[in-house]
Coordinates of C-alpha atoms in Angstrom, one line a residue:
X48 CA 10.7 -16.6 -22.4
X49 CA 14.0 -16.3 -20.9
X50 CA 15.4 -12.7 -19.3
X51 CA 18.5 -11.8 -17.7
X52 CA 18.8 -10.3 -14.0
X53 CA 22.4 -9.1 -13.0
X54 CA 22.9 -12.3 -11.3
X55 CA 21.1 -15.0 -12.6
X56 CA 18.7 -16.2 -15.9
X57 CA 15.0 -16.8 -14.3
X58 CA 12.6 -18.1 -16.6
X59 CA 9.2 -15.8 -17.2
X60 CA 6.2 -18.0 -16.9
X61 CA 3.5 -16.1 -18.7
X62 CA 0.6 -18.4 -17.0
X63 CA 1.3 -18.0 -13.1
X64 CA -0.7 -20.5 -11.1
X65 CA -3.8 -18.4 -9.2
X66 CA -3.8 -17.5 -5.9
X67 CA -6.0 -19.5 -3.4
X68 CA -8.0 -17.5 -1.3
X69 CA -9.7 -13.9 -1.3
X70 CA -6.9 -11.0 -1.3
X71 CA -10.1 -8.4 -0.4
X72 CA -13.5 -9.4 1.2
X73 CA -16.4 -10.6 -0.7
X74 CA -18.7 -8.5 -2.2
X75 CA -22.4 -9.5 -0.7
X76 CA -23.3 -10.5 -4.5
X77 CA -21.7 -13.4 -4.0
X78 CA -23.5 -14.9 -1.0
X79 CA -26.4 -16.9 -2.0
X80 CA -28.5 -17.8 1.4
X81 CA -28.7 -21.3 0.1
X82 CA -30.5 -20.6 -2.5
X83 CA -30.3 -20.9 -6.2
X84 CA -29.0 -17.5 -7.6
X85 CA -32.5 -16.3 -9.2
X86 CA -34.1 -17.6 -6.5
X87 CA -32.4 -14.8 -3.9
X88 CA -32.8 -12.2 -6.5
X89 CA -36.5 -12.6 -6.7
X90 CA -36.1 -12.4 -2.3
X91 CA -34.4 -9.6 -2.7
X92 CA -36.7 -7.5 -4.8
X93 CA -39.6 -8.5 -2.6
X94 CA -37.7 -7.0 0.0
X95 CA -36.8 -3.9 -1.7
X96 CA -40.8 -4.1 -2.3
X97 CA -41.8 -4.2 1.4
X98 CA -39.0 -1.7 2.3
X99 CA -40.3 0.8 0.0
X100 CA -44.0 0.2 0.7
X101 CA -43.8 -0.1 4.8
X102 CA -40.1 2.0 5.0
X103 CA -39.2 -0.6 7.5
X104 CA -38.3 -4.5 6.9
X105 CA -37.0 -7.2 9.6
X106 CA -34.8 -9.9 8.2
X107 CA -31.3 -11.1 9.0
X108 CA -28.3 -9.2 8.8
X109 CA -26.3 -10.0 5.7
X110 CA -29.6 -10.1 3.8
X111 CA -29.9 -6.4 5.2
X112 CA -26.2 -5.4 4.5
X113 CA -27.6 -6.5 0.8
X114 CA -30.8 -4.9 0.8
X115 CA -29.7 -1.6 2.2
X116 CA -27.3 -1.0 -1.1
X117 CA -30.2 -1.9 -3.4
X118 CA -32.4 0.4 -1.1
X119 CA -29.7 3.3 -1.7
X120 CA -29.7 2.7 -5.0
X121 CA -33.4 2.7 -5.7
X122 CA -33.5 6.1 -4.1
X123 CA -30.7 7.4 -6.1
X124 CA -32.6 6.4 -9.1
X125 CA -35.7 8.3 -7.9
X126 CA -34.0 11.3 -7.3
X127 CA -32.5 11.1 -10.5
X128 CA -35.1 11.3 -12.4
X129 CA -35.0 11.0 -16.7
X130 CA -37.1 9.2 -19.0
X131 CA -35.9 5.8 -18.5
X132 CA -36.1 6.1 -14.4
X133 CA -40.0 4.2 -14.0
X134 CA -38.7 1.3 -16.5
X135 CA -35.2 0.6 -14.6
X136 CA -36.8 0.6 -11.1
X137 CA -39.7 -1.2 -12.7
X138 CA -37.2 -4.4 -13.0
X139 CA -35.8 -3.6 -9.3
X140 CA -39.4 -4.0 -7.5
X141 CA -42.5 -6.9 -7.9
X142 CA -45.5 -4.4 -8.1
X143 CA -46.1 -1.3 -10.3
X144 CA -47.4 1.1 -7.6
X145 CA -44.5 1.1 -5.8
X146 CA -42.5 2.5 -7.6
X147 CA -45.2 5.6 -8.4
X148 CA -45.1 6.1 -4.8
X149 CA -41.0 5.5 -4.9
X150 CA -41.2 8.7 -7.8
X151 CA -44.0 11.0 -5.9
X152 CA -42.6 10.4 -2.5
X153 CA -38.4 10.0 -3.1
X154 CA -37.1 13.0 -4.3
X155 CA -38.9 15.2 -1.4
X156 CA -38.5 12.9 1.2
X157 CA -34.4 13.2 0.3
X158 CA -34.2 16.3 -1.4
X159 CA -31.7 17.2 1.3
X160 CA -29.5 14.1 1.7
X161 CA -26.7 13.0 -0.9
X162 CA -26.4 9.4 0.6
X163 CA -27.0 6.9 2.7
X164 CA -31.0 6.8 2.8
X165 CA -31.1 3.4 4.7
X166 CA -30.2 2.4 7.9
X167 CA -29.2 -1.0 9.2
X168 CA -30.1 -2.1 13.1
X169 CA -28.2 -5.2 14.2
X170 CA -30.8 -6.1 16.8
X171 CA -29.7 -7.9 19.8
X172 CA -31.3 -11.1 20.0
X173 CA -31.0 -14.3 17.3
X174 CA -33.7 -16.1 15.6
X175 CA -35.0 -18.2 17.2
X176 CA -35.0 -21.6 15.3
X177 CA -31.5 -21.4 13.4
X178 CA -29.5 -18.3 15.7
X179 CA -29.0 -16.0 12.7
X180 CA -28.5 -12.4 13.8
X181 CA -31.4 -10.5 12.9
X182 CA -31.4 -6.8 11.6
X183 CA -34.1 -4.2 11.0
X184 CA -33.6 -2.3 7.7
X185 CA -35.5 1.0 7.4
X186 CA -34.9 4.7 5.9
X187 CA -33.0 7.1 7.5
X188 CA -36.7 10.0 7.4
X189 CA -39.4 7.2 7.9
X190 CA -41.7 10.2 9.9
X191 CA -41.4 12.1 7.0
X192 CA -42.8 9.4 4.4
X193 CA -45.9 10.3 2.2
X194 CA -48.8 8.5 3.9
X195 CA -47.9 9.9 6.8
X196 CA -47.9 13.5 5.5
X197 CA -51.2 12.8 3.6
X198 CA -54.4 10.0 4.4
X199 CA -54.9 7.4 2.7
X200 CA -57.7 8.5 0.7
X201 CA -55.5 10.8 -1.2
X202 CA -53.8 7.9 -2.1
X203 CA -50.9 7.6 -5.2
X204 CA -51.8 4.3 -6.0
X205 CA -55.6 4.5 -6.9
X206 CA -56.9 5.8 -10.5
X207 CA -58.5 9.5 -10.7
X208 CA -61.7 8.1 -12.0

């Protein structure tokens, strides 16, 4: 396809070669840990697991950049509420009790915040065997959490029989 400028006739090439490189950064998605991609999915939920069970998790730092979205999102969820909530955060989690404490504990704990539950901690020194900068993801209210308001007999998790 052929069109005319004032000055010259360029030639439209409707398949342009594609750019090399990233124009905007990476989303985290995209890095892998050198692992296969299910394989850092299943990581990933274990740690949304342990962040919502203990409210605290130590692991390195892009791995924390990734888990504190999902954390945000998780809590979001919680909040939200609806009839579909306990089977969508069913899929983002490995055990079924968290997420009952996730529903009874959640939309209290954050009744008063809009965003931004987590927080990431770049901690100052490496691991040890590889150097990797290490990170402590945990929620913004941890001293507010349910088992510290209530004991553990009272617990979420355990039948009423």
């Amino acid at each position: 396809i052929f069109f005319r400028s004032m000055f010259r006739v360029t030639a439209l090439c409707l398949h342009w070669p594609k750019p090399k490189g990233h124009y905007r950064p990476m989303k985290l998605r995209h890095y892998k840990w050198n692992r296969q991609p299910w394989t850092a999915s299943d990581m990933l939920k274990s740690m949304l697991n342990n962040l919502v069970k203990h409210d605290t998790v130590k692991t390195t730092f892009y791995k924390a950049r990734a888990l504190r979205m999902m954390g945000d999102y998780f809590v979001r969820e919680c909040k939200r509420g609806g009839p579909k909530v306990r089977e969508k955060l069913r899929e983002r989690v490995t055990e079924d009790h968290v997420v009952d404490k996730a529903l009874a504990d959640f939309p209290i704990r954050f009744a008063d915040r809009h965003g931004y539950f987590t927080r990431v901690t770049p901690l100052m020194n490496h691991r040890r065997g590889d150097g990797a900068e290490m990170a402590i993801v945990e929620f913004v209210d941890k001293d507010k959490s349910f088992d510290r308001l209530y004991p553990p007999m009272a617990s979420y998790h355990q039948s009423p029989t």
